[in-house]
Coordinates of N, CA and C in Angstrom, one line a residue:
M425 N 216.2 153.1 -5.1 CA 216.3 151.9 -4.6 C 215.7 151.5 -5.5
I426 N 215.3 151.1 -7.1 CA 214.5 150.3 -8.0 C 216.5 150.1 -8.3
G427 N 216.9 151.1 -8.7 CA 218.6 150.8 -9.1 C 219.2 149.8 -8.9
R428 N 219.2 150.0 -7.6 CA 220.1 149.2 -6.2 C 219.6 147.8 -6.8
I429 N 217.9 147.7 -6.7 CA 217.8 146.5 -6.9 C 218.0 145.6 -8.2
I430 N 217.4 146.5 -10.1 CA 217.6 146.4 -10.4 C 219.8 145.2 -10.7
G431 N 220.7 146.6 -10.0 CA 221.9 145.6 -9.5 C 222.0 145.0 -8.8
L432 N 221.3 144.4 -7.6 CA 221.5 143.2 -7.0 C 220.7 141.7 -8.2
I433 N 220.2 142.0 -8.9 CA 219.4 140.9 -9.8 C 220.8 140.9 -11.0
I434 N 220.8 141.8 -11.2 CA 222.0 141.5 -12.0 C 223.3 140.6 -11.6
V435 N 223.4 141.6 -10.4 CA 224.8 140.8 -9.0 C 224.1 138.7 -9.1
G436 N 223.0 139.2 -8.9 CA 222.3 138.1 -8.6 C 222.5 136.7 -9.6
L437 N 222.9 137.5 -10.7 CA 222.8 135.7 -12.0 C 224.5 135.8 -11.9
I438 N 225.1 136.1 -11.3 CA 226.9 136.2 -11.3 C 226.8 134.7 -9.7
V439 N 226.5 135.2 -9.2 CA 226.3 134.9 -8.1 C 225.5 133.7 -8.2
G440 N 224.6 133.4 -8.6 CA 224.2 132.1 -8.9 C 225.0 131.4 -9.6
A441 N 225.8 132.0 -10.4 CA 227.0 130.9 -11.1 C 227.9 130.2 -10.3
L442 N 228.4 131.2 -9.4 CA 229.2 130.9 -7.7 C 228.8 130.1 -7.4
G443 N 227.6 130.3 -6.7 CA 227.1 129.5 -5.7 C 227.2 127.5 -6.0
R444 N 227.2 127.6 -7.5 CA 227.3 126.4 -7.7 C 228.5 125.7 -8.2
L445 N 228.9 126.0 -8.6 CA 230.4 126.3 -8.9 C 231.2 126.0 -7.4
V446 N 231.4 126.7 -6.2 CA 231.7 126.7 -4.7 C 231.2 125.1 -4.2
H447 N 229.6 125.1 -4.9 CA 228.8 123.1 -4.5 C 230.2 122.1 -5.4
P448 N 230.3 121.2 -4.2 CA 231.1 120.2 -5.1 C 229.7 119.1 -5.0
G449 N 230.2 118.6 -7.0 CA 229.4 117.4 -6.9 C 228.6 117.7 -8.1
A450 N 227.4 116.5 -8.8 CA 226.5 117.2 -9.6 C 225.3 117.1 -8.8
D451 N 224.7 118.4 -9.7 CA 224.1 119.1 -9.4 C 222.3 119.1 -9.8
P452 N 221.6 118.0 -9.5 CA 220.0 117.6 -10.0 C 219.7 118.9 -10.5
M453 N 219.8 120.2 -9.9 CA 219.2 121.1 -10.5 C 219.0 121.9 -11.6
P454 N 217.8 122.1 -12.4 CA 218.2 123.1 -14.4 C 219.3 124.3 -13.4
I455 N 219.5 124.6 -14.6 CA 220.7 125.9 -14.0 C 219.6 127.3 -13.8
W456 N 218.0 127.5 -14.4 CA 217.7 128.5 -14.2 C 217.4 128.8 -12.8
L457 N 217.2 127.5 -12.1 CA 217.0 127.4 -10.9 C 218.1 127.9 -9.8
T458 N 219.1 127.1 -10.3 CA 220.6 128.1 -9.4 C 220.4 129.5 -9.4
I459 N 220.2 130.1 -10.5 CA 219.7 131.9 -11.0 C 219.1 132.0 -10.3
V460 N 217.6 131.6 -10.2 CA 217.3 132.5 -9.2 C 217.3 132.4 -7.5
I461 N 218.2 131.6 -7.4 CA 218.7 131.2 -6.6 C 219.9 132.5 -5.8
G462 N 220.6 132.2 -7.4 CA 221.7 133.3 -6.6 C 220.8 134.7 -6.5
I463 N 220.0 135.4 -7.3 CA 219.1 136.2 -7.4 C 218.5 136.6 -6.3
A464 N 217.8 135.6 -5.4 CA 217.6 135.4 -4.1 C 218.5 136.1 -3.4
A465 N 219.4 135.4 -3.3 CA 220.7 134.8 -2.2 C 221.3 137.0 -2.4
A466 N 221.2 137.2 -3.3 CA 222.0 138.6 -3.7 C 220.9 139.7 -3.0
L467 N 219.6 139.5 -3.5 CA 218.8 140.3 -2.6 C 218.7 139.8 -1.5
I468 N 218.7 139.2 -0.4 CA 219.1 139.3 0.9 C 219.8 140.1 1.1
A469 N 221.2 139.0 0.7 CA 222.5 139.8 1.5 C 222.1 141.6 1.0
G470 N 222.6 142.0 -0.3 CA 222.1 144.0 -1.1 C 221.8 144.2 -0.3
L471 N 220.6 144.2 0.3 CA 219.5 144.8 1.6 C 219.9 144.8 2.7
L472 N 220.9 144.2 2.9 CA 221.4 144.1 4.7 C 222.8 144.4 4.5
V473 N 223.8 143.8 3.8 CA 225.0 144.9 3.6 C 225.1 144.9 3.0
G474 N 226.1 145.8 2.2 CA 226.6 146.8 1.2 C 227.7 146.0 1.1
G475 N 228.0 146.4 -0.3 CA 229.4 146.3 -0.9 C 230.2 144.6 -1.2
I476 N 231.5 144.8 -1.3 CA 232.0 143.8 -1.5 C 231.8 142.6 -0.6
L477 N 231.8 143.0 1.1 CA 230.8 141.8 1.6 C 229.4 141.3 1.5
G478 N 229.3 142.2 1.3 CA 227.5 141.7 1.1 C 227.7 141.1 -0.8
F479 N 228.0 140.9 -1.1 CA 228.6 139.7 -2.7 C 229.7 138.6 -1.9
I480 N 230.2 138.6 -1.3 CA 230.4 137.7 -0.4 C 229.7 136.8 0.4
I481 N 229.0 137.5 1.2 CA 226.9 137.2 1.7 C 226.8 135.8 1.6
A482 N 226.2 136.9 -0.2 CA 225.3 136.7 -0.8 C 226.1 135.3 -2.2
V483 N 227.1 135.2 -1.7 CA 228.0 133.8 -2.8 C 227.9 132.7 -1.7
I484 N 228.2 133.0 -0.4 CA 228.1 132.0 1.5 C 226.7 131.3 0.9
I485 N 225.8 132.3 0.9 CA 224.1 132.0 0.9 C 223.6 131.5 -0.7
A486 N 223.8 131.8 -1.6 CA 223.7 130.6 -2.9 C 224.4 129.8 -2.5
A487 N 225.6 129.3 -2.3 CA 226.5 128.3 -1.9 C 225.1 127.3 -0.8
V488 N 225.0 127.7 -0.3 CA 224.2 126.7 1.2 C 222.4 126.7 0.9
L489 N 222.1 127.6 -0.5 CA 220.6 127.1 -1.1 C 221.0 126.4 -1.5
V490 N 221.7 126.4 -2.8 CA 221.4 125.4 -3.8 C 222.4 124.4 -3.1
A491 N 222.9 123.9 -1.9 CA 222.7 122.8 -1.6 C 221.6 121.9 -0.8
V492 N 220.9 122.8 0.1 CA 219.9 122.0 0.0 C 218.7 122.1 -0.8
V493 N 218.9 122.9 -2.2 CA 217.8 123.1 -2.5 C 218.0 122.0 -3.4
G494 N 218.7 121.1 -3.6 CA 219.5 120.8 -5.4 C 219.0 118.9 -3.7
G495 N 220.0 119.4 -2.9 CA 219.1 118.1 -1.7 C 217.5 117.7 -1.9
M496 N 217.3 118.5 -1.9 CA 215.5 118.5 -1.9 C 214.9 118.0 -3.5
Y497 N 215.8 118.5 -4.4 CA 215.2 119.0 -5.9 C 215.9 117.2 -5.8
G498 N 217.2 116.6 -5.7 CA 217.0 115.5 -6.6 C 216.4 114.5 -5.5
R499 N 216.2 113.9 -4.7 CA 215.5 113.6 -4.1 C 213.5 113.8 -4.2
T500 N 212.8 114.7 -4.9 CA 211.4 114.4 -5.2 C 211.4 114.1 -6.4
R501 N 212.6 114.3 -7.1 CA 212.7 113.8 -8.1 C 213.0 112.1 -9.0
T502 N 213.3 112.0 -7.7 CA 213.8 109.7 -7.8 C 212.6 109.6 -7.3
A503 N 211.8 109.7 -6.7 CA 211.4 109.2 -5.4 C 210.0 109.0 -6.8

């Protein structure tokens, strides 16, 4: 179980980068926050669904979270 979680964290680094690439436009968030979102997305998807489907779902979750958090982050930074 611990090995799977460590693997999901490593995949989360990749998913965070892909989530940022999938989300178009300027991104006001720092890269470390995008990576944390990718790790969270990979953990959520990986613990629910395994394999390539889990990876695809993780990228989708990361893209959505990057869009949502990026929108909130941009508003709080300029207000």
